[in-house]
Coordinates of C-alpha atoms and ligand atoms in Angstrom, one line a residue:
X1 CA 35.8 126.5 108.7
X2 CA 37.1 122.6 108.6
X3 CA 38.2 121.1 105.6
X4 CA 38.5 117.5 104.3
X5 CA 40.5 114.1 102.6
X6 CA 39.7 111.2 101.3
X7 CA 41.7 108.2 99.3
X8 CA 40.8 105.4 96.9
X9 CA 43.8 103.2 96.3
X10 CA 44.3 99.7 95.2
X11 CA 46.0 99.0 98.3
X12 CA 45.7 100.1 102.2
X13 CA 44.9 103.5 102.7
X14 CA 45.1 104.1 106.1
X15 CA 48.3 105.3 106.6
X16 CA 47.6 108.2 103.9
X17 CA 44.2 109.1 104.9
X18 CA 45.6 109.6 108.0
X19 CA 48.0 111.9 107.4
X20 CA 46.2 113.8 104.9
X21 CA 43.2 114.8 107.2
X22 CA 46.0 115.4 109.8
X23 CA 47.3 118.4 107.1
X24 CA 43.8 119.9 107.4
X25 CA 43.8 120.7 111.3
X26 CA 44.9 124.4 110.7
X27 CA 41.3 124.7 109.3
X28 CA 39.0 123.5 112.0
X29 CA 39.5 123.1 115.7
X30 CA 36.8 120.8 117.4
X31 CA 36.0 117.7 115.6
X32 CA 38.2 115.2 113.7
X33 CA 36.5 112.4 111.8
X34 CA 38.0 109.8 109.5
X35 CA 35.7 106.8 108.4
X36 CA 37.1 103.7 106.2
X37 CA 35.2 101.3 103.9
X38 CA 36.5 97.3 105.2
X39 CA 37.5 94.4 102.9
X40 CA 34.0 93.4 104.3
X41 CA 32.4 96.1 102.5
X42 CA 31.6 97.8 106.2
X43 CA 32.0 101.4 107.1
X44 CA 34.7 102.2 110.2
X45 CA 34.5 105.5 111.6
X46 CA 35.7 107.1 114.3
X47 CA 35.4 110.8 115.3
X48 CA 37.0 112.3 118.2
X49 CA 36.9 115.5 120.8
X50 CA 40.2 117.6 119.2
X51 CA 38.9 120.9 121.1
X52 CA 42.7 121.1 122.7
X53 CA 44.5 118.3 121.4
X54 CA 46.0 117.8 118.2
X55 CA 44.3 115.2 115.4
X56 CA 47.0 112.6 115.5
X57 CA 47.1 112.5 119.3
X58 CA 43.9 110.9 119.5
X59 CA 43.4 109.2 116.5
X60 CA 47.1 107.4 117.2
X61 CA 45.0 104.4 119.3
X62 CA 42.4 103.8 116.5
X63 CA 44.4 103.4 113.7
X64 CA 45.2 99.2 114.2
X65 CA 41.1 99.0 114.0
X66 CA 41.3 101.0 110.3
X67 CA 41.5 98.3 107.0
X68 CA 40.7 99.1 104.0
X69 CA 41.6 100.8 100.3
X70 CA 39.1 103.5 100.6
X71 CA 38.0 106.5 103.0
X72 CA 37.6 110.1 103.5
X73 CA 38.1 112.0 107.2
X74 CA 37.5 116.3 108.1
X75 CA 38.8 118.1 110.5
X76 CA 35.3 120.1 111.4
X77 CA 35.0 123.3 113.0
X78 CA 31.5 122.8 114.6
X79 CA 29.4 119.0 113.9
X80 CA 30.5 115.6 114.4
X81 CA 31.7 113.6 111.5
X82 CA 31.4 111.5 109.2
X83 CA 28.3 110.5 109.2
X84 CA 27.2 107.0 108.4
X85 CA 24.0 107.3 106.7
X86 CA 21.9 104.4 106.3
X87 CA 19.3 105.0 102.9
X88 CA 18.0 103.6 99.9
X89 CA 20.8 105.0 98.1
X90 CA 23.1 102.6 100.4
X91 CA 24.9 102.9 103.2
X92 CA 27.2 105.8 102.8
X93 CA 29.1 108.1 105.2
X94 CA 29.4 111.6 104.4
X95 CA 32.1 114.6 105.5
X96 CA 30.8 118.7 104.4
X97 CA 32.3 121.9 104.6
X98 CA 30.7 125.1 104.2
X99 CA 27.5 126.9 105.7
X100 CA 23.8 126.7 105.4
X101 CA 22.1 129.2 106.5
X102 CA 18.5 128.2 105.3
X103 CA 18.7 125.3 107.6
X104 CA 15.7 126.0 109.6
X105 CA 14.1 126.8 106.6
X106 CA 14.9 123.2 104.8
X107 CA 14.1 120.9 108.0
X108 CA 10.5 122.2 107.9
X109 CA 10.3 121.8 104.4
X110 CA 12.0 118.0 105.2
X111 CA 9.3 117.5 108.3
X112 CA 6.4 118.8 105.2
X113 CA 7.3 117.4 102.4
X114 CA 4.6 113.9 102.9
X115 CA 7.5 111.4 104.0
X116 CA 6.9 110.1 107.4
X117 CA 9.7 109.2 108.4
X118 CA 12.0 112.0 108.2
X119 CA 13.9 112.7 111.4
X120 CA 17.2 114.7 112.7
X121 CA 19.2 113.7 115.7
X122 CA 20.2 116.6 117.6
X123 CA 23.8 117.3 119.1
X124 CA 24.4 118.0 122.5
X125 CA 23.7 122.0 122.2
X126 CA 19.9 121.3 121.0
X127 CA 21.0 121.9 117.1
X128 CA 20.8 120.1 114.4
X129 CA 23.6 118.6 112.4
X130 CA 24.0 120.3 109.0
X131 CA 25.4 117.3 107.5
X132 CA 22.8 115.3 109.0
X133 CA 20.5 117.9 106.8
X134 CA 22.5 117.5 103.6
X135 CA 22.3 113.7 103.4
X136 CA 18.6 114.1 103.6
X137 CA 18.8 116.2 100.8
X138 CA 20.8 113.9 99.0
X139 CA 18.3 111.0 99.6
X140 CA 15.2 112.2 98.0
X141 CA 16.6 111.9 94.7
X142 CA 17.7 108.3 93.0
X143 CA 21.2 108.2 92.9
X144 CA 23.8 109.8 94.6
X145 CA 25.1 112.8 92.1
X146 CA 21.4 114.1 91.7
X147 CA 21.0 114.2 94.9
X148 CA 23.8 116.1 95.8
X149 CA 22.9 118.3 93.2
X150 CA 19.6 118.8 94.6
X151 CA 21.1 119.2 98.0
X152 CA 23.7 122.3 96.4
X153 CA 20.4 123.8 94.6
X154 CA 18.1 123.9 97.9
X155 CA 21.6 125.6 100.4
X156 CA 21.5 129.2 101.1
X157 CA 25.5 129.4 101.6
X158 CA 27.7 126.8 100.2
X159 CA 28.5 123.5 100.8
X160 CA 31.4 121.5 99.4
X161 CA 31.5 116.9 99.9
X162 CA 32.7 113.7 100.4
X163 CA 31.2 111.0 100.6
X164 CA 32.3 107.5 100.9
X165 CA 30.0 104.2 99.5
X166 CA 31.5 101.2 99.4
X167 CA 34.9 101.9 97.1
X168 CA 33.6 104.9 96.1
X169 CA 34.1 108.6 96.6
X170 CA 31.9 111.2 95.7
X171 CA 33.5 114.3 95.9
X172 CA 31.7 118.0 95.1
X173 CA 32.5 121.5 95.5
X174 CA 30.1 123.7 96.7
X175 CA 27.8 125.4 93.7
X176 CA 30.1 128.8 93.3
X177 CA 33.5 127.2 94.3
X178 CA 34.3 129.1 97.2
X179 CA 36.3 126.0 98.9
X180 CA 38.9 124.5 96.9
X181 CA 39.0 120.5 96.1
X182 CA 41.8 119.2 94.6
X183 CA 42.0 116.1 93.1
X184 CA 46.1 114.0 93.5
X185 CA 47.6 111.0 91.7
X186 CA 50.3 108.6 92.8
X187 CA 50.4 105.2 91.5
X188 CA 47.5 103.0 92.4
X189 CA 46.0 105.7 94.5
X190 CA 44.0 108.7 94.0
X191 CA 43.4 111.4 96.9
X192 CA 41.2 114.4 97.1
X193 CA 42.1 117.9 99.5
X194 CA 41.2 120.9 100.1
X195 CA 44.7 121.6 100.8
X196 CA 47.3 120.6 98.5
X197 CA 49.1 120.7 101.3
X198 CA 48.6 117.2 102.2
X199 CA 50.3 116.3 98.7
X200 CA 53.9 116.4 98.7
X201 CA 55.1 114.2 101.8
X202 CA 52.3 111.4 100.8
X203 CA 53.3 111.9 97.3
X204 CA 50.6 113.1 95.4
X205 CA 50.9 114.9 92.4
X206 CA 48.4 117.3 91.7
X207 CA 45.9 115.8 88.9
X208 CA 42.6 118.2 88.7
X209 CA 40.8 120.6 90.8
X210 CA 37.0 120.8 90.2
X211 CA 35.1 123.8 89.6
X212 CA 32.2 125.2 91.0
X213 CA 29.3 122.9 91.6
X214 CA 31.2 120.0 90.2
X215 CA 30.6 116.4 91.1
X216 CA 33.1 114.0 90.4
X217 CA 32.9 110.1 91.1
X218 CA 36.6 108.6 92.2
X219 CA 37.7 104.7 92.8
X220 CA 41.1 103.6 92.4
X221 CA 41.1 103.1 88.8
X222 CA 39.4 106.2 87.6
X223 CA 38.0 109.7 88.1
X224 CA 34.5 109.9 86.2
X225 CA 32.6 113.5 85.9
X226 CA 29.2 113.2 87.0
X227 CA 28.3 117.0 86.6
X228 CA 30.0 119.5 85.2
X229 CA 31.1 123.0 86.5
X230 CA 29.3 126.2 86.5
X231 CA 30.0 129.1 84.7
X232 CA 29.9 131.4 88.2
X233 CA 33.2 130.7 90.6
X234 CA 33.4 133.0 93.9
X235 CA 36.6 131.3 95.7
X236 CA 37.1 133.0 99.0
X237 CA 39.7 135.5 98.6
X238 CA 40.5 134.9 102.5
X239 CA 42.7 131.5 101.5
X240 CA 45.0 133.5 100.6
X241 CA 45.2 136.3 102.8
X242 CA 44.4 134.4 106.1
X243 CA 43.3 130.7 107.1
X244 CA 44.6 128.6 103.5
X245 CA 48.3 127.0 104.6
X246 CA 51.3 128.8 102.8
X247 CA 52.3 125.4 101.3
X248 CA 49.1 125.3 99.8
X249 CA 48.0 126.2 95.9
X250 CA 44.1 126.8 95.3
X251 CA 43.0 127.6 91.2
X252 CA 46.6 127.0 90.7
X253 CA 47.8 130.2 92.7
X254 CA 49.9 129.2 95.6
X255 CA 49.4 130.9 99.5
X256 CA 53.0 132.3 100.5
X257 CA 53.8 133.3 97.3
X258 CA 50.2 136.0 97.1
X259 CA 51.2 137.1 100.5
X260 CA 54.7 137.8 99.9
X261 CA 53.2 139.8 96.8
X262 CA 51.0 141.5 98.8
X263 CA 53.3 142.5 101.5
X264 CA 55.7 144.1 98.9
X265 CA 53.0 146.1 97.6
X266 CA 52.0 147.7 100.9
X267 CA 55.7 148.5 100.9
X268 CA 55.8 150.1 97.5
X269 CA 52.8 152.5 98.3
X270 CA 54.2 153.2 101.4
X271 CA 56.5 156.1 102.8
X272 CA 57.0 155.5 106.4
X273 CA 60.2 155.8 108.7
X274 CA 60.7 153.1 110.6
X275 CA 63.4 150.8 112.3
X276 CA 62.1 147.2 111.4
X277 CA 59.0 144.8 110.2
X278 CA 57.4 142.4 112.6
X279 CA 54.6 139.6 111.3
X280 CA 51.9 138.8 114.0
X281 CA 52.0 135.0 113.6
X282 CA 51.5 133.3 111.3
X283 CA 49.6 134.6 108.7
X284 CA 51.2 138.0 109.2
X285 CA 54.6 137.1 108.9
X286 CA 54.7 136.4 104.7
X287 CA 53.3 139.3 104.3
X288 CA 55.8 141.0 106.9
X289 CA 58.7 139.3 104.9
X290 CA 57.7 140.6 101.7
X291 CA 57.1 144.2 102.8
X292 CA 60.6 144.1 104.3
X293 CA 62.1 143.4 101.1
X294 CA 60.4 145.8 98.9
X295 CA 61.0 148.7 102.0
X296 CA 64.7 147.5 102.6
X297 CA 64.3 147.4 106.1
X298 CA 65.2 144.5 108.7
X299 CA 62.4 141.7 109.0
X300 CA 62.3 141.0 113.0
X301 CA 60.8 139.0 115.2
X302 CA 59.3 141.1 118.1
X303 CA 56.8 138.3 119.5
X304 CA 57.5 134.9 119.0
X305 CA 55.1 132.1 119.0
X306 CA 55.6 129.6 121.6
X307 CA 55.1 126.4 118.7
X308 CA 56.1 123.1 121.4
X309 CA 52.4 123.5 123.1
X310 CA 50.3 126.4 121.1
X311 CA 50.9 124.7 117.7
X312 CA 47.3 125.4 116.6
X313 CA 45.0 128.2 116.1
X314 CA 42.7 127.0 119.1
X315 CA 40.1 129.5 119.3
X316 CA 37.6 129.4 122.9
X317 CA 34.5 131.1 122.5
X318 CA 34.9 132.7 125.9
X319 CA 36.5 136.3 125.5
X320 CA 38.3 136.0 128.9
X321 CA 39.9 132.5 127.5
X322 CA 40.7 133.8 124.0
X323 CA 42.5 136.5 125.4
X324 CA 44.7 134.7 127.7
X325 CA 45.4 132.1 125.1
X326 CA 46.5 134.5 122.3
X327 CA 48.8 136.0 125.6
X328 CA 50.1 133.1 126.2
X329 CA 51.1 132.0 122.8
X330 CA 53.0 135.4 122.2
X331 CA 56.4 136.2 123.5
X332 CA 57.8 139.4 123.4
X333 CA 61.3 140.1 122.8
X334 CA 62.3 142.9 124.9
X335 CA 66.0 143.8 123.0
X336 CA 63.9 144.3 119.7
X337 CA 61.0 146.6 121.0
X338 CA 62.4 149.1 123.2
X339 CA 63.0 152.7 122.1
X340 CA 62.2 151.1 118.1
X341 CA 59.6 152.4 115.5
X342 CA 58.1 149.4 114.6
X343 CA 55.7 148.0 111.7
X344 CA 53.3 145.8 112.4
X345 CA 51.8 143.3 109.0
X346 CA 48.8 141.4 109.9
X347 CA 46.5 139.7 107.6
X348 CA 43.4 141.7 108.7
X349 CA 41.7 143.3 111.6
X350 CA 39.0 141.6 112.5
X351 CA 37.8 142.7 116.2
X352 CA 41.0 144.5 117.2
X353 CA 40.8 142.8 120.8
X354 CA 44.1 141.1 120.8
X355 CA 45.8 143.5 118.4
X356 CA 44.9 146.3 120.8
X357 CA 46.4 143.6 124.0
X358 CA 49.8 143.3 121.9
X359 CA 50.0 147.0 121.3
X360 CA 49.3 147.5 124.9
X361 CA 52.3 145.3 125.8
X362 CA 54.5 146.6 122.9
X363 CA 54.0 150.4 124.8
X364 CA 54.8 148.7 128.8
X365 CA 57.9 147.0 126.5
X366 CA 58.9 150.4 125.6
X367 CA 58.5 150.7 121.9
X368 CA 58.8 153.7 120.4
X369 CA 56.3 154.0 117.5
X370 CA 53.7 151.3 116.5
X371 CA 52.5 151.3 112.8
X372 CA 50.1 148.7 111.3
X373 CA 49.6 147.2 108.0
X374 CA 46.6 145.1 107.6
X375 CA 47.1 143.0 104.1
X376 CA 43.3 143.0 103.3
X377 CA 40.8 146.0 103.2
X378 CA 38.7 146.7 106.3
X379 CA 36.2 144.4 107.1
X380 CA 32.5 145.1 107.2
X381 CA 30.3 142.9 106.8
X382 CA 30.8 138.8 108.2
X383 CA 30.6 135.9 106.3
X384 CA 27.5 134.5 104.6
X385 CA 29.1 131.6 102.9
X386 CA 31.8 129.8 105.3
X387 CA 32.1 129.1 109.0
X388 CA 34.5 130.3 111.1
X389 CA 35.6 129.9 114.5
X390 CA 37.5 133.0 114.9
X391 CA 34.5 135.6 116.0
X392 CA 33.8 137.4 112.8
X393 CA 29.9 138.8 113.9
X394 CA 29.1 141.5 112.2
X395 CA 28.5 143.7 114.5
X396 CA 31.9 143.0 116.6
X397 CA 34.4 144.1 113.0
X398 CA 37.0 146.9 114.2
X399 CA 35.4 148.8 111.2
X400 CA 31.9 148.1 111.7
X401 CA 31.9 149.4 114.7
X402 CA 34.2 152.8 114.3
X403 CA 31.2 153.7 111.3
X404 CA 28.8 153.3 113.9
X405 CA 30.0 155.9 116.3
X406 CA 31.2 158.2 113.3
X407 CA 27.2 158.0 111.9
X408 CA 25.9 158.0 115.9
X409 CA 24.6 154.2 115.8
X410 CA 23.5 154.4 112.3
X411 CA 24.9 151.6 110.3
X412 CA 22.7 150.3 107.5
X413 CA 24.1 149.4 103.6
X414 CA 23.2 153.0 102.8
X415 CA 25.5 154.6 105.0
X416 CA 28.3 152.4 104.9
X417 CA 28.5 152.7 101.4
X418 CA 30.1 155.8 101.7
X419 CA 33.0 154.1 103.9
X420 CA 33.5 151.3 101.1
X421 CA 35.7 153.9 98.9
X422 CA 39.3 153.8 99.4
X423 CA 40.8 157.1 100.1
X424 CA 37.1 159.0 100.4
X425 CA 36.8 161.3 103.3
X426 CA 34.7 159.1 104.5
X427 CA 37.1 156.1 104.2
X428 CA 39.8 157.8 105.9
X429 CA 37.7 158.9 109.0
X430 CA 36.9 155.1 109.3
X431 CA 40.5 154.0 109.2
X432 CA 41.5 157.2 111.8
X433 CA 38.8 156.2 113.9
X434 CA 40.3 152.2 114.3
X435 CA 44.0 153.9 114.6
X436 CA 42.6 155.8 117.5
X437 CA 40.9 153.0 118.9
X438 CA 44.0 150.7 118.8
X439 CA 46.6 153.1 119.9
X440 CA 48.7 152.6 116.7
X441 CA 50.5 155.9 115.4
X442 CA 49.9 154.8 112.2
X443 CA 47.1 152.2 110.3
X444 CA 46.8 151.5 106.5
X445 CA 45.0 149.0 105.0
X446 CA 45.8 147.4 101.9
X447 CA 43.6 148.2 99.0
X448 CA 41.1 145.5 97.4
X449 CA 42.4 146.0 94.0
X450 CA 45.8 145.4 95.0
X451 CA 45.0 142.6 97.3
X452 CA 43.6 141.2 93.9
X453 CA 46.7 141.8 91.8
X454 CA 48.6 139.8 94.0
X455 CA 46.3 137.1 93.8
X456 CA 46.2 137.5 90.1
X457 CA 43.0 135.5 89.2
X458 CA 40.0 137.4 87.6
X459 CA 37.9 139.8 89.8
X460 CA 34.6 138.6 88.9
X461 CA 35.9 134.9 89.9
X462 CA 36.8 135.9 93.5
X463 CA 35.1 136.3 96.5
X464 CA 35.3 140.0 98.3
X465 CA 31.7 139.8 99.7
X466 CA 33.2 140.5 103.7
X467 CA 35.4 143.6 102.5
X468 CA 33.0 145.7 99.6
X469 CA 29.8 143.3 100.0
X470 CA 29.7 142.3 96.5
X471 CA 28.3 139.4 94.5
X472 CA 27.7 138.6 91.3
X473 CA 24.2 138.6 90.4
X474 CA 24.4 135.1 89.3
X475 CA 25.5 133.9 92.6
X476 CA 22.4 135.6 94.8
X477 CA 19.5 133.5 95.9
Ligands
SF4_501 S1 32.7 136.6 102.5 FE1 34.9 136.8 102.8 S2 35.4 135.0 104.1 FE2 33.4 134.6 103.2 S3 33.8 133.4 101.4 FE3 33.7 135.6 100.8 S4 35.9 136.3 100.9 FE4 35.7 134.4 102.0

């Protein structure tokens, strides 16, 4: 997915910036980028490999080379950044978040549109740089903010900003707010997030978040609107459930807190027997917690994650490799899985892979019963609007596939409507159909309108697109 900071302070910022794109690493997991405007006025950037190594490891040696009051840095899940981008505008460099899936569509129209000198640099696997595409966007207006208006108007997907001129920061959130960015305050200093995470230990208190399609202008003195919000917001109801940190608040709704909710209603609507609650870490276990106290029974640890070496979410593409990693990082606990009846709370099912792995080993452990919980409704259909590393093709989702071989290969929207209904004959084949599949003796998953109740913000303002493939008509292209 990635995600990104940026400061503007009256003195060094370095040391904050830092830190604060450090507190984003949980969100992306092959590029980190930080880039810092000089008393000279120059851009120093510096972007680095952090496929298997942690942000601070290798940014620790660059850090005496960093001066300056103002900067912005991403942790990115797929390009290189920032970008230093040298145009008539100025010379500016530029972090994004989001996806764009016009892009083909957008570098014609670039190649077409009667400027001869329009050109993309490819990256190493032959494709082209999405931020490389939004900056080129940005250019053909006059000034910054219309540009990046312009750039948010021509994106099929969404695409949320910083960028960095002089001791500057533009900051935007992508047209229908489905990434957070938070604006903090400390004296001298202003800092922008997506996670207000990164707030507390640099001492941030939180100031403003923007609203869909905003674009705000910030320097050490001053935060200045340069467009206002939309009406339309669509935040991505997965923050909460999944890849947002616990720590972390988005639309003033904080992480741990919706999970725990959520957990103690899949409790409430529950009647199972059972011996104890397990989490599959991490973004399992809140939800595990607050099912065990609504259902009375014993929270326990079954697996454990080894944290000294598998501290992040790293995420190979290979199958093989993904596999053995998730193994790895797993421990099972032998005294507290044989001869039990355990529940299982995860925050979704998304392939089924590992979960079927984990129940494999559970079974050679010796557990007794195996019952799942997923916190968020089945998913069906991937993401249009965000990238993530962990697989989420279409065509791979648990539930995808188990309508496929109930309708014989058939799969289009008409048919898998009649799967989208909670508790419909049709719904309930779909969820038997995944049980079976992952050798669970039971399998519930938790329905949207509850999931939505715990995160308490209006329906029409969240984002369910990859569970009942919704959107407001005012969000569709
Ligand atoms: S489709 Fe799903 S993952 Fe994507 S933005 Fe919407 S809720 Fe989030």
């Amino acid at each position: 997915m990635g995600g990104f900071f940026g400061v503007a302070a009256k003195t060094d910022c370095v040391s904050d910036l830092f830190y604060g794109i450090d507190y984003h690493s949980h969100l992306g997991t092959k590029r980190g980028g930080m880039a810092v405007t000089s008393p000279e006025g120059k851009i120093i950037r510096s972007i680095h490999d952090i496929t298997n190594a942690q942000f601070r490891s290798k940014f620790d040696d660059d850090l005496d080379e960093f001066i300056g009051s103002t900067g912005i840095g991403v942790i990115s899940d797929y390009e290189d950044q920032p970008l230093i981008i040298g145009s008539r505008l100025g010379t500016y460099a530029i972090v994004t978040v989001g996806k764009i899936n016009n892009l083909k569509e957008l570098v014609h129209e670039a190649f077409t549109s009667g400027c001869t000198n329009t050109h993309f640099s490819e990256m190493s696997d032959g494709e082209l740089n999405p931020t490389e595409l939004v900056s080129t966007l940005i250019n053909q207006k006059d000034n910054i903010p219309a540009g990046i208006q312009h750039a948010q108007q021509k994106i099929d997907g969404s695409c949320s900003l910083l960028l960095l001129l002089g001791n500057t920061i533009y900051a935007a959130r992508d047209r229908f707010g489905r990434t957070p960015v938070i604006i903090g305050e400390k004296e001298g200093a202003f800092a922008v997030t997506m996670e207000t995470t990164a707030f507390p230990n640099l001492d941030y208190q939180l100031k403003y978040e923007l609203g869909p399609g905003e674009i705000v202008q910030i320097t050490a003195d001053q935060i200045v609107q340069k467009k206002a919000p939309g009406d339309t917001m669509q935040i991505c109801a997965f923050l909460w459930v999944y890849y947002g940190y616990p720590s972390s608040s988005y639309e003033g709704v904080n992480t741990e807190t919706v999970r725990y909710t959520n957990g103690k209603i899949m409790a409430d609507d529950d009647d199972l027997e059972f011996d104890a609650v397990c989490g599959i870490p991490d973004s399992g276990i809140a939800h595990a917690i607050g099912y065990s106290t609504a259902s009375g029974k014993p929270y326990q640890r079954a697996f454990v994650k080894y944290t000294p070496t598998w501290p992040r979410s790293f995420m190979p593409q290979n199958q093989q490799v993904r596999s053995l990693v998730a193994k790895m990082k797993l421990i099972p606990v032998p005294g507290l899985i044989e001869n039990k009846r355990l529940l299982f709370c995860d925050d979704s099912i998304v392939r089924g892979t590992q979960l079927k792995d984990t129940v494999t080993r559970l079974y050679e452990y010796g557990v007794k019963e195996v019952h799942m919980r997923s916190a968020s409704p089945p998913l069906v259909f991937g993401c249009k609007f965000l990238n993530f590393s962990r697989s989420r093709s279409e065509l791979d989702l648990a539930a995808r596939r188990a309508i496929e071989r109930l309708e014989n290969g058939k799969c289009d929207d008409a048919t898998i409507a009649k799967y989208l209904e909670y508790g419909s004959p049709e719904y309930e084949s779909m969820v038997e159909e995944v049980r079976k599949e992952l050798n669970l003796n039971s399998l519930k998953y938790q329905k949207l309108e509850k999931l939505l109740g715990a995160i308490g913000l209006p329906r029409e303002q969240v984002c369910t697109y990859c569970w009942d493939g919704w959107e407001p008509e005012a969000a569709k292209r």
